[in-house]
Short mmCIF file of C-alpha atoms and ligand atoms in Angstrom, two decimals:
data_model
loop_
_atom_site.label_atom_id
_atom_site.label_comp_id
_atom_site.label_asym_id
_atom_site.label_seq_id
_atom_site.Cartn_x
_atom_site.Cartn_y
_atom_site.Cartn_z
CA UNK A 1 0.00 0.00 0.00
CA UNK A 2 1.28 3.56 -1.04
CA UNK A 3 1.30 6.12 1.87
CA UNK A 4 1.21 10.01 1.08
CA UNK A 5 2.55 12.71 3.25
CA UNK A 6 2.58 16.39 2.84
CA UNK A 7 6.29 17.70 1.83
CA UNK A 8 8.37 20.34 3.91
CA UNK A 9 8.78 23.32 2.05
CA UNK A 10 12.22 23.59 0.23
CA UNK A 11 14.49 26.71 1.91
CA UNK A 12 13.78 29.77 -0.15
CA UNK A 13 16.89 30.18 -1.27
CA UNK A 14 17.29 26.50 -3.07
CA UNK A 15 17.01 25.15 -5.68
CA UNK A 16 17.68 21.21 -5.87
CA UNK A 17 16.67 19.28 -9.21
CA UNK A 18 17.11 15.59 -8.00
CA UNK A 19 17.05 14.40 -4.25
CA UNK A 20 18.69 10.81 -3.98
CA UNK A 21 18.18 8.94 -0.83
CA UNK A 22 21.04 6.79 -0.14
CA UNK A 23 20.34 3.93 2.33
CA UNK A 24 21.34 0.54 3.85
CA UNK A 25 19.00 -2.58 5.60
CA UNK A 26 21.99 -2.39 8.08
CA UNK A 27 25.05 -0.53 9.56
CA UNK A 28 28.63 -1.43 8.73
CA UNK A 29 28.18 -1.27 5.20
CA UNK A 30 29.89 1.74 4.07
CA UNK A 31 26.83 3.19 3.10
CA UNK A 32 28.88 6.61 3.61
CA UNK A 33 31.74 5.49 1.21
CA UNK A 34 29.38 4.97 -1.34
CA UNK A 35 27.10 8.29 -1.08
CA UNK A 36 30.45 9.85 -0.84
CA UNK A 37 31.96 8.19 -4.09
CA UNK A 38 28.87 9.29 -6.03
CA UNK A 39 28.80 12.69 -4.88
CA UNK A 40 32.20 13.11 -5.31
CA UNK A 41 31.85 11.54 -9.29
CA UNK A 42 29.03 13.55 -10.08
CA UNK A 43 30.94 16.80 -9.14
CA UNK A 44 33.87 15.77 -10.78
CA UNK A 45 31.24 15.75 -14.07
CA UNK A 46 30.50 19.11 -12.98
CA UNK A 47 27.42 18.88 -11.87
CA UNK A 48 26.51 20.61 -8.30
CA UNK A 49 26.69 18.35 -5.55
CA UNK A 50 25.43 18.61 -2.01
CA UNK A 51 25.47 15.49 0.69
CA UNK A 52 22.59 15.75 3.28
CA UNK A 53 24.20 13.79 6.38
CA UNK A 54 20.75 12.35 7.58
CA UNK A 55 23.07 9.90 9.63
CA UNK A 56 22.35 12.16 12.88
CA UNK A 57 23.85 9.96 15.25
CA UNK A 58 26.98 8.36 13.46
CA UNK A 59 28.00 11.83 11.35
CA UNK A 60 31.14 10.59 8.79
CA UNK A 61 30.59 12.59 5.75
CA UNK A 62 32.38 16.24 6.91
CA UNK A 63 35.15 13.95 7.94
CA UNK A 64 35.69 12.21 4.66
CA UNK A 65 36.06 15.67 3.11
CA UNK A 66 37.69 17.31 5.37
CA UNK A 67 35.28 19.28 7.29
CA UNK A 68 35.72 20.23 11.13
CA UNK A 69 34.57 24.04 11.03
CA UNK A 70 31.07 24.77 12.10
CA UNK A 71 27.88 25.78 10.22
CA UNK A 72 27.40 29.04 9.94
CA UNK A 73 23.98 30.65 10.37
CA UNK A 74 21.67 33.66 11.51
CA UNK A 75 19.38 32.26 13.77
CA UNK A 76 16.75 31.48 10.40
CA UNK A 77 18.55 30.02 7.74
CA UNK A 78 21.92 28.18 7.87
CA UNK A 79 24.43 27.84 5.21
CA UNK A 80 25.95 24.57 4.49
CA UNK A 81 30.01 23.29 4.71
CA UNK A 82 31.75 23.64 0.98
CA UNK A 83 34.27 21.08 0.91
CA UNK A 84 37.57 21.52 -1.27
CA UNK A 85 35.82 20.45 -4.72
CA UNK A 86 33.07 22.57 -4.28
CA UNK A 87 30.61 19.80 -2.96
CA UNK A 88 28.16 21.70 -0.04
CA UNK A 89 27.77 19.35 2.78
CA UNK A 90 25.25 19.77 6.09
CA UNK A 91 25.40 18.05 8.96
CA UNK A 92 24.92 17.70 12.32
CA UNK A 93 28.61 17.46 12.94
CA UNK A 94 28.61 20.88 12.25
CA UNK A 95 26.41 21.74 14.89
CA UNK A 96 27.55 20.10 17.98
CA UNK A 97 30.13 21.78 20.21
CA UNK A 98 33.12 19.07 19.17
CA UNK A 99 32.88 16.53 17.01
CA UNK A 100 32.86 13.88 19.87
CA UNK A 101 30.11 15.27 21.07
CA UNK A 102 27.21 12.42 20.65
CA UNK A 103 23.75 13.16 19.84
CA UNK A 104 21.46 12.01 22.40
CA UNK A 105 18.62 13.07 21.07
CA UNK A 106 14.86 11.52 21.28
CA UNK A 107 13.27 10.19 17.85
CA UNK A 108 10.92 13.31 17.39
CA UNK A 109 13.71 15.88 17.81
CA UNK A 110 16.13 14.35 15.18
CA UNK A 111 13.36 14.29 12.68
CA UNK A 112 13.14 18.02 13.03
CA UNK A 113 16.54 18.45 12.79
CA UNK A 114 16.60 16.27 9.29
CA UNK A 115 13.44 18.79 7.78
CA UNK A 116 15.67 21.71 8.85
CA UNK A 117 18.48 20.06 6.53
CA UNK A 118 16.06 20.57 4.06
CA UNK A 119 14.10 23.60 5.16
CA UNK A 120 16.54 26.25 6.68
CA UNK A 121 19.76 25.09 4.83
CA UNK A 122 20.50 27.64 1.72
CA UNK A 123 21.86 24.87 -0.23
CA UNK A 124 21.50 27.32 -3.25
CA UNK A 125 21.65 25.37 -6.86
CA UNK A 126 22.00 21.98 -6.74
CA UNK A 127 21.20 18.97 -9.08
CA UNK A 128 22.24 16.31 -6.87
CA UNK A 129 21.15 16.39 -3.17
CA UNK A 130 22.28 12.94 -2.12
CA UNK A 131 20.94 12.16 1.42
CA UNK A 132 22.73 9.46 3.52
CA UNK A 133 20.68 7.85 5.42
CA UNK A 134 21.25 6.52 8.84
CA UNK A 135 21.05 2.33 8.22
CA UNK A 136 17.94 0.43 8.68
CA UNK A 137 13.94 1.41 8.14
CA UNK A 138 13.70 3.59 11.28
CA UNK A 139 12.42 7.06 12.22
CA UNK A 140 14.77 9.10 10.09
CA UNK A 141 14.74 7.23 6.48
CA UNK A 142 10.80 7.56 6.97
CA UNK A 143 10.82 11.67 8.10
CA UNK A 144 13.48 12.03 4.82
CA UNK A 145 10.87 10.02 2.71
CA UNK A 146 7.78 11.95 3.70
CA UNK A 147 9.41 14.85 4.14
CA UNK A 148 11.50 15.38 1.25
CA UNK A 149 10.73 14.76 -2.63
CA UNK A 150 13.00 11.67 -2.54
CA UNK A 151 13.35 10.86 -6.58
CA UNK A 152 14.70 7.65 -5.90
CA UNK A 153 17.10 5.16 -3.86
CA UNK A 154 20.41 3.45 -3.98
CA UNK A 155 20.59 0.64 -1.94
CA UNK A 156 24.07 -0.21 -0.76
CA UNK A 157 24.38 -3.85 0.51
CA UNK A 158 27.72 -5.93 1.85
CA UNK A 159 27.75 -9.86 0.33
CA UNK A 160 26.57 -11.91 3.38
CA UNK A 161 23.95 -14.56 4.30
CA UNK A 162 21.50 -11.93 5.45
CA UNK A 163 21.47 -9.56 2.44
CA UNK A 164 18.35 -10.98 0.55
CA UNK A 165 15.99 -10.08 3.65
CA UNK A 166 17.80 -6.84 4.21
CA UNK A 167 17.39 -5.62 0.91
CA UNK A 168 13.89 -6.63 0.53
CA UNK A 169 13.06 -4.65 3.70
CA UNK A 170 14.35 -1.66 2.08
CA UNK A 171 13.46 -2.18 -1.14
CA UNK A 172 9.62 -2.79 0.47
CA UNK A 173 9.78 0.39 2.49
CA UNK A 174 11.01 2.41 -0.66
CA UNK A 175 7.73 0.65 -1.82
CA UNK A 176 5.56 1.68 0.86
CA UNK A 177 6.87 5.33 0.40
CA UNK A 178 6.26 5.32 -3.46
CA UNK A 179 9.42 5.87 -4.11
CA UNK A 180 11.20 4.34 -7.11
CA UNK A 181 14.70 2.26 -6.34
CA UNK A 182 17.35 3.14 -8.86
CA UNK A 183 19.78 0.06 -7.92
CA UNK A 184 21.56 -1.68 -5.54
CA UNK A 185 25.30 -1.08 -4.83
CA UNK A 186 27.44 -3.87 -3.15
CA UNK A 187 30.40 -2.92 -1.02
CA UNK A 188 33.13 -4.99 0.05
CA UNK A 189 32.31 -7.22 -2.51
CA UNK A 190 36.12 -8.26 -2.73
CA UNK A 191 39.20 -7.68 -1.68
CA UNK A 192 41.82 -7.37 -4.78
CA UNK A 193 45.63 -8.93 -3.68
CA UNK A 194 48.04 -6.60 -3.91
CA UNK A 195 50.69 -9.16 -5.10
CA UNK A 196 49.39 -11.61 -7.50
CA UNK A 197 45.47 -9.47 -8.31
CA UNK A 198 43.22 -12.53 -7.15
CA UNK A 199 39.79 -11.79 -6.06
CA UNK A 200 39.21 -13.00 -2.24
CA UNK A 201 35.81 -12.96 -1.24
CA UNK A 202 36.29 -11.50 2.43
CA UNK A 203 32.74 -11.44 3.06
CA UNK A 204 31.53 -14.75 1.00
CA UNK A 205 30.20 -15.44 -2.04
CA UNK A 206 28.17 -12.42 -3.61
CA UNK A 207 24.21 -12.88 -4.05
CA UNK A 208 23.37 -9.74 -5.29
CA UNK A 209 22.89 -10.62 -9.01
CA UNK A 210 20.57 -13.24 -8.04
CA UNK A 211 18.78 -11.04 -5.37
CA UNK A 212 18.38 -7.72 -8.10
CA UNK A 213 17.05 -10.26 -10.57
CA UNK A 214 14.70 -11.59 -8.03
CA UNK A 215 13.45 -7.66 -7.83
CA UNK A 216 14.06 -6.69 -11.02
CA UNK A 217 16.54 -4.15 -10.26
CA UNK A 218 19.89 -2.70 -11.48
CA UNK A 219 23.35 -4.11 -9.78
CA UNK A 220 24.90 -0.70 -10.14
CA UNK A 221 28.27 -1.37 -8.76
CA UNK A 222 30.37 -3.79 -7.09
CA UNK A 223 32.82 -2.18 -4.78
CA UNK A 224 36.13 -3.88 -3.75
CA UNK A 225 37.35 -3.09 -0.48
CA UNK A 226 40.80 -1.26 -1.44
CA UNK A 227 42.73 0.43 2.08
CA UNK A 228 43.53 2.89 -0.25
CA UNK A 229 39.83 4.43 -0.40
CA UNK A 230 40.04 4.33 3.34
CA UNK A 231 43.50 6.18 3.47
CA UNK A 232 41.85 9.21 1.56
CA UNK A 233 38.89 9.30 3.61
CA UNK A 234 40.37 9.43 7.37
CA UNK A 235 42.96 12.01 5.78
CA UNK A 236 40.00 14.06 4.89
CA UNK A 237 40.47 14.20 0.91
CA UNK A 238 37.81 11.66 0.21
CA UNK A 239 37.08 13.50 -3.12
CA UNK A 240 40.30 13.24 -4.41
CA UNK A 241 39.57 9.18 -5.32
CA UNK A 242 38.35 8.20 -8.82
CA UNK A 243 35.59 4.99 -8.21
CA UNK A 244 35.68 3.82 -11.59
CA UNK A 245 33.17 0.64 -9.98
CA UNK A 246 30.23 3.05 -9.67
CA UNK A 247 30.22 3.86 -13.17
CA UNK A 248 26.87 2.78 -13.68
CA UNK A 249 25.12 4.38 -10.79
CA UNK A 250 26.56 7.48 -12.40
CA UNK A 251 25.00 6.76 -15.32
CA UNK A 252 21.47 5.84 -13.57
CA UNK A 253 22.13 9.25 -11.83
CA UNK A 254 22.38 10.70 -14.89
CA UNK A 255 19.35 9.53 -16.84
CA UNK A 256 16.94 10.51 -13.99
N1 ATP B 1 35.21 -0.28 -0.27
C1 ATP B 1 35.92 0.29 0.68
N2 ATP B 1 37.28 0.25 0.64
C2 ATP B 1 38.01 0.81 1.63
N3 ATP B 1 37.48 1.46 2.69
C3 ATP B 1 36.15 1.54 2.78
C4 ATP B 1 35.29 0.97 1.79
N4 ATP B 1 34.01 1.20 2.16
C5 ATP B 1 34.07 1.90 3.31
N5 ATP B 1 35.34 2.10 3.69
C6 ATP B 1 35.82 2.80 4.88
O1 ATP B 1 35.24 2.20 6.03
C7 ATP B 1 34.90 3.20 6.98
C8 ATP B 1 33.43 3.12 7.33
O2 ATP B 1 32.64 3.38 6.19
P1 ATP B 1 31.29 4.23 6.26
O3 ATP B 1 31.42 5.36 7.24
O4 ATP B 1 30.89 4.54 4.89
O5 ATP B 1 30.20 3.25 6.71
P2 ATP B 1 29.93 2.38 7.99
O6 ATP B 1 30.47 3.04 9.22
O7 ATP B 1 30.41 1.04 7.65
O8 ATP B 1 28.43 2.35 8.20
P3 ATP B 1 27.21 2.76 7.37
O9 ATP B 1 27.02 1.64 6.42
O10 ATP B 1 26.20 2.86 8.40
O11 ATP B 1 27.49 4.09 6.71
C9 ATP B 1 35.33 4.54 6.39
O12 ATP B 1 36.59 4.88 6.87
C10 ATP B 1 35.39 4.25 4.90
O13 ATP B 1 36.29 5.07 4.24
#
C-alpha cells in the first residue's frame, strides 16, 4: 500500500533538481563510502553536488572531506560546509560543540533536525542532493521520505547470508513510500591482492545478481574493499579518489 505525506517546504533560497536517498537494511556497510563516491563523481562531471548527512547519530561525511569548522547561520537560515571540490555538505557534525560530542537526542527531535536540513539550509543550486541515510527502516529514512521529494534510492548492501531479507526490507519500504529504487550497490564485494590481483571474497560469495534479478533491479556497482579508499577518507580528501566501480550508478544518476 502507497502512503502520502505532505512535503516540507524547500528553503527559499534552493534550488535542488534531483534528491537521492542513499540507504542501507543495516550498519557497517559503508553506506557513507558509497554516497560519498557518487557525490564526489558527479561533481567531478561538474554537476553541483550537495550530501545531506541524515546519519544524525553516526555523522562521517564532513570527515571524509575534510570538514571540522562549524555551520554558519543567523538564527533562520543556515548555510551549508563547501568542501575543497566545491561539494556543499550539512550536517549535524557541524552543529555540535566538538565533534565527539554524541547526539542524544529523542526520535521526534532528530526528525526536526533532518526537515531543517532541508528547510533552513541555503543549499543554493544543486542537481544532486544525495541524502545518507542513517542504516535500517527507522524514524529518520521515513521523516526524509515523507518529508523530502526523494526521486529515488540506492541501496548499498555488503555480500553476506542476510542480504536478501535486508534488501527486501528496504526495497519494500522504498515501496511503501512510493518511491522508485534506482539500484543496488554492493560494497566490500572483494578484496583485490596486492601481489598476485586474485579476487578473495572477504565477506563470501556475492548474491546480489541473483537477489536484483529476483526484484528486477539494477546491480549498479560492485565495490572492492581497497585500504587505499580508506586512506583518503580518514585524511579528509575523500574526493580526491576516482571509483571507476560506480560507473553505472553514475549513469542511472544521470538519466533521472
Ligand atoms: N570499499 C571500501 N574500501 C576501503 N574502505 C572503505 C570501503 N568502504 C568503506 N570504507 C571505509 O570504512 C569506513 C566506514 O565506512 P562508512 O562510514 O561509509 O560506513 P559504515 O560506518 O560502515 O556504516 P554505514 O554503512 O552505516 O554508513 C570509512 O573509513 C570508509 O572510508
Amino acid at each position: 500500500m502507497a502512503i502520502k505525506f505532505q512535503k516540507e517546504p524547500m528553503n527559499a533560497h534552493s534550488s535542488i533538481k534531483h534528491v537521492i536517498g542513499v540507504v542501507s537494511g543495516k550498519g557497517g556497510v559503508g553506506k557513507s563510502f558509497v554516497t560519498a563516491s557518487m557525490a564526489a563523481a558527479m561533481r567531478k562531471k561538474g554537476y553541483e553536488v550537495g550530501i545531506m548527512d541524515a546519519d544524525i547519530t553516526g555523522p562521517s561525511i564532513p570527515k571524509m572531506y575534510g570538514i571540522h569548522g562549524k555551520a554558519v547561520g543567523d538564527g533562520k537560515e543556515i548555510l551549508p560546509a563547501v568542501a575543497e571540490d566545491g561539494t556543499r555538505i550539512m550536517s549535524v557534525n557541524l552543529l555540535v560543540d566538538t565533534e565527539e560530542t554524541p547526539v542524544v537526542w529523542r526520535g521526534p527531535v532528530v526528525a526536526g533536525v533532518v526537515k531543517q536540513f532541508w528547510s533552513d539550509v541555503v543549499w543554493g543550486d544543486i542537481d544532486y542532493l544525495f541524502v545518507d541515510m542513517p542504516p535500517g527502516t527507522g524514524d529518520v529514512p521515513l521523516t526524509v521520505f515523507q518529508s523530502l521529494p526523494v526521486e529515488g534510492i540506492i541501496i548499498v548492501t555488503s555480500p553476506q547470508e542476510l542480504v536478501q531479507m535486508i534488501v527486501k526490507k528496504a526495497y519494500n519500504m522504498a515501496g511503501m513510500m512510493n518511491v522508485p529504487v534506482l539500484g543496488i550497490v554492493e560494497n566490500y564485494s572483494y578484496l583485490k591482492c596486492p601481489d598476485c590481483g586474485k579476487e578473495i571474497s572477504l565477506f563470501g560469495e556475492s548474491h546480489i545478481d541473483e537477489i536484483a534479478a529476483d526484484l528486477d533491479l539494477s546491480v549498479l556497482g560492485k565495490l572492492p574493499l581497497d585500504p587505499a579508499y580508506a586512506k583518503a577518507a580518514d585524511a579528509g580528501q575523500f574526493y580526491t579518489m576516482d571509483n571507476p566501480y560506480i560507473a553505472k550508478a553514475i549513469e542511472a544518476l544521470e538519466q533521472i
